[in-house]
Amino acid sequence: MNILWLYRVFTLVLTCILSLVVIALCAHTSTHLDNILEHFDLTGSFPYATLGIAIGCITIVTNIIMLGLDFFLDNIFTSMPVFEVPWLSIVWILWISVGATTLSQGNRLFKGSQCSDFSVVLPDAKEICDDVHPIAIVAFVNFALLFLYSMSSLVAALFSSGSSSTWTTSLKNRGK
């Protein structure tokens, strides 16, 4: 079995799981924001929570499609480095934006206050504050996983570029 293909499967499955975590944390944050705004008859959302949910969904859908097609079809285009490297590079850039936006807006919202400062006055704000760093951490872990896989796939394709059609051969079929 090709070690890079196993690394691919591991990375894509793990990023799907971590994307679910980000979606759950962002939904939790949005729920608490709705509770706060409900008292003032307002509506709104945090851009980082919306971005986290959107990028999490994009990651899950594309990873499942890429893995599903790879398991059931031989040499499908979604498993080829010519498709995977650019697409996953876009996705890891989006994960950087989720992490950076979360930290930036969390810092702007809470201005360096301790999350426990909000527990008595506004418990929902404490919950939102508590979710900021986990969302950013998981987003940056997803970035790192996808970045490392993209770069290792790129390096493997470049080093084996002397052999025929490395850019258009799926990783699963590369050793055959």
GROMACS .gro file of C-alpha atoms in nm:
model
  176
    1MET     CA    1   0.000   0.000   0.000
    2ASN     CA    2   0.126   0.344  -0.090
    3ILE     CA    3   0.224   0.537   0.226
    4LEU     CA    4   0.132   0.874   0.073
    5TRP     CA    5  -0.216   0.743  -0.010
    6LEU     CA    6  -0.262   0.629   0.352
    7TYR     CA    7  -0.141   0.970   0.468
    8ARG     CA    8  -0.396   1.127   0.233
    9VAL     CA    9  -0.683   0.920   0.372
   10PHE     CA   10  -0.577   0.991   0.731
   11THR     CA   11  -0.547   1.365   0.665
   12LEU     CA   12  -0.877   1.399   0.484
   13VAL     CA   13  -1.068   1.196   0.745
   14LEU     CA   14  -0.908   1.386   1.033
   15THR     CA   15  -0.983   1.724   0.875
   16CYS     CA   16  -1.346   1.614   0.831
   17ILE     CA   17  -1.368   1.529   1.200
   18LEU     CA   18  -1.201   1.855   1.304
   19SER     CA   19  -1.428   2.047   1.068
   20LEU     CA   20  -1.727   1.900   1.251
   21VAL     CA   21  -1.574   2.028   1.575
   22VAL     CA   22  -1.538   2.379   1.428
   23ILE     CA   23  -1.896   2.371   1.299
   24ALA     CA   24  -2.022   2.265   1.643
   25LEU     CA   25  -1.823   2.535   1.824
   26CYS     CA   26  -1.932   2.804   1.578
   27ALA     CA   27  -2.296   2.695   1.607
   28HIS     CA   28  -2.260   2.705   1.987
   29THR     CA   29  -2.121   3.058   1.962
   30SER     CA   30  -2.401   3.166   1.729
   31THR     CA   31  -2.665   3.024   1.964
   32HIS     CA   32  -2.527   3.221   2.257
   33LEU     CA   33  -2.508   3.538   2.048
   34ASP     CA   34  -2.872   3.488   1.951
   35ASN     CA   35  -2.959   3.456   2.322
   36ILE     CA   36  -2.787   3.787   2.397
   37LEU     CA   37  -2.937   3.973   2.101
   38GLU     CA   38  -3.284   3.835   2.170
   39HIS     CA   39  -3.302   4.049   2.486
   40PHE     CA   40  -3.257   4.363   2.276
   41ASP     CA   41  -3.479   4.253   1.984
   42LEU     CA   42  -3.175   4.247   1.754
   43THR     CA   43  -3.031   3.993   1.515
   44GLY     CA   44  -2.679   3.939   1.397
   45SER     CA   45  -2.388   3.702   1.376
   46PHE     CA   46  -2.017   3.693   1.430
   47PRO     CA   47  -1.835   3.680   1.095
   48TYR     CA   48  -1.585   3.428   1.234
   49ALA     CA   49  -1.863   3.189   1.336
   50THR     CA   50  -2.030   3.216   0.997
   51LEU     CA   51  -1.696   3.171   0.820
   52GLY     CA   52  -1.611   2.870   1.038
   53ILE     CA   53  -1.942   2.701   0.959
   54ALA     CA   54  -1.906   2.770   0.585
   55ILE     CA   55  -1.545   2.653   0.555
   56GLY     CA   56  -1.617   2.352   0.775
   57CYS     CA   57  -1.901   2.250   0.543
   58ILE     CA   58  -1.688   2.305   0.233
   59THR     CA   59  -1.411   2.091   0.382
   60ILE     CA   60  -1.642   1.808   0.483
   61VAL     CA   61  -1.825   1.796   0.150
   62THR     CA   62  -1.512   1.810  -0.067
   63ASN     CA   63  -1.316   1.563   0.147
   64ILE     CA   64  -1.600   1.311   0.147
   65ILE     CA   65  -1.643   1.348  -0.229
   66MET     CA   66  -1.268   1.311  -0.287
   67LEU     CA   67  -1.241   1.004  -0.062
   68GLY     CA   68  -1.562   0.845  -0.189
   69LEU     CA   69  -1.469   0.881  -0.553
   70ASP     CA   70  -1.119   0.751  -0.481
   71PHE     CA   71  -1.250   0.439  -0.306
   72PHE     CA   72  -1.504   0.350  -0.574
   73LEU     CA   73  -1.338   0.465  -0.896
   74ASP     CA   74  -0.987   0.411  -1.024
   75ASN     CA   75  -0.776   0.705  -1.134
   76ILE     CA   76  -1.048   0.967  -1.083
   77PHE     CA   77  -0.941   1.329  -1.136
   78THR     CA   78  -1.009   1.430  -0.773
   79SER     CA   79  -0.730   1.197  -0.661
   80MET     CA   80  -0.469   1.336  -0.897
   81PRO     CA   81  -0.207   1.583  -0.773
   82VAL     CA   82  -0.295   1.820  -1.057
   83PHE     CA   83  -0.637   1.869  -0.890
   84GLU     CA   84  -0.561   1.800  -0.524
   85VAL     CA   85  -0.267   2.034  -0.471
   86PRO     CA   86  -0.443   2.350  -0.595
   87TRP     CA   87  -0.778   2.268  -0.436
   88LEU     CA   88  -0.642   2.171  -0.095
   89SER     CA   89  -0.417   2.478  -0.106
   90ILE     CA   90  -0.727   2.693  -0.143
   91VAL     CA   91  -0.889   2.509   0.148
   92TRP     CA   92  -0.590   2.548   0.381
   93ILE     CA   93  -0.577   2.919   0.299
   94LEU     CA   94  -0.944   2.939   0.397
   95TRP     CA   95  -0.862   2.766   0.728
   96ILE     CA   96  -0.594   3.027   0.796
   97SER     CA   97  -0.861   3.293   0.744
   98VAL     CA   98  -1.095   3.118   0.990
   99GLY     CA   99  -0.826   3.104   1.259
  100ALA     CA  100  -0.701   3.458   1.202
  101THR     CA  101  -1.051   3.608   1.184
  102THR     CA  102  -1.153   3.426   1.501
  103LEU     CA  103  -0.853   3.551   1.697
  104SER     CA  104  -0.880   3.902   1.558
  105GLN     CA  105  -1.249   3.941   1.630
  106GLY     CA  106  -1.225   3.764   1.964
  107ASN     CA  107  -0.955   4.008   2.071
  108ARG     CA  108  -1.161   4.302   1.945
  109LEU     CA  109  -1.478   4.182   2.119
  110PHE     CA  110  -1.333   4.094   2.457
  111LYS     CA  111  -1.038   4.337   2.459
  112GLY     CA  112  -0.809   4.116   2.666
  113SER     CA  113  -1.067   4.050   2.940
  114GLN     CA  114  -1.074   3.718   3.116
  115CYS     CA  115  -1.367   3.501   3.012
  116SER     CA  116  -1.457   3.446   3.378
  117ASP     CA  117  -1.528   3.822   3.406
  118PHE     CA  118  -1.850   3.764   3.214
  119SER     CA  119  -1.981   3.465   3.413
  120VAL     CA  120  -2.197   3.666   3.656
  121VAL     CA  121  -2.312   3.956   3.440
  122LEU     CA  122  -2.360   3.783   3.104
  123PRO     CA  123  -2.314   3.403   3.107
  124ASP     CA  124  -2.376   3.377   2.732
  125ALA     CA  125  -2.085   3.616   2.668
  126LYS     CA  126  -1.863   3.390   2.881
  127GLU     CA  127  -1.958   3.094   2.662
  128ILE     CA  128  -1.879   3.293   2.347
  129CYS     CA  129  -1.546   3.404   2.496
  130ASP     CA  130  -1.463   3.044   2.593
  131ASP     CA  131  -1.522   2.927   2.235
  132VAL     CA  132  -1.288   3.175   2.061
  133HIS     CA  133  -0.956   3.001   2.125
  134PRO     CA  134  -1.075   2.643   2.059
  135ILE     CA  135  -1.221   2.752   1.724
  136ALA     CA  136  -0.894   2.920   1.628
  137ILE     CA  137  -0.681   2.627   1.747
  138VAL     CA  138  -0.880   2.367   1.554
  139ALA     CA  139  -0.882   2.592   1.246
  140PHE     CA  140  -0.503   2.622   1.260
  141VAL     CA  141  -0.469   2.244   1.310
  142ASN     CA  142  -0.681   2.190   0.998
  143PHE     CA  143  -0.460   2.439   0.816
  144ALA     CA  144  -0.146   2.254   0.926
  145LEU     CA  145  -0.281   1.911   0.827
  146LEU     CA  146  -0.392   2.024   0.483
  147PHE     CA  147  -0.078   2.231   0.426
  148LEU     CA  148   0.154   1.942   0.516
  149TYR     CA  149  -0.038   1.700   0.297
  150SER     CA  150  -0.050   1.944   0.003
  151MET     CA  151   0.321   2.013   0.024
  152SER     CA  152   0.415   1.646   0.062
  153SER     CA  153   0.196   1.561  -0.237
  154LEU     CA  154   0.355   1.843  -0.436
  155VAL     CA  155   0.707   1.732  -0.340
  156ALA     CA  156   0.628   1.369  -0.423
  157ALA     CA  157   0.492   1.471  -0.763
  158LEU     CA  158   0.794   1.691  -0.833
  159PHE     CA  159   1.047   1.426  -0.732
  160SER     CA  160   0.880   1.161  -0.944
  161SER     CA  161   0.825   1.394  -1.238
  162GLY     CA  162   1.073   1.194  -1.444
  163SER     CA  163   0.831   0.904  -1.458
  164SER     CA  164   0.532   0.925  -1.684
  165SER     CA  165   0.218   1.115  -1.586
  166THR     CA  166   0.275   1.164  -1.212
  167TRP     CA  167   0.049   1.468  -1.211
  168THR     CA  168  -0.239   1.276  -1.366
  169THR     CA  169  -0.210   0.948  -1.176
  170SER     CA  170  -0.398   0.903  -0.851
  171LEU     CA  171  -0.196   0.827  -0.540
  172LYS     CA  172  -0.379   0.498  -0.496
  173ASN     CA  173  -0.259   0.379  -0.838
  174ARG     CA  174   0.089   0.527  -0.824
  175GLY     CA  175   0.261   0.212  -0.694
  176LYS     CA  176   0.089  -0.019  -0.943
   0.00000   0.00000   0.00000
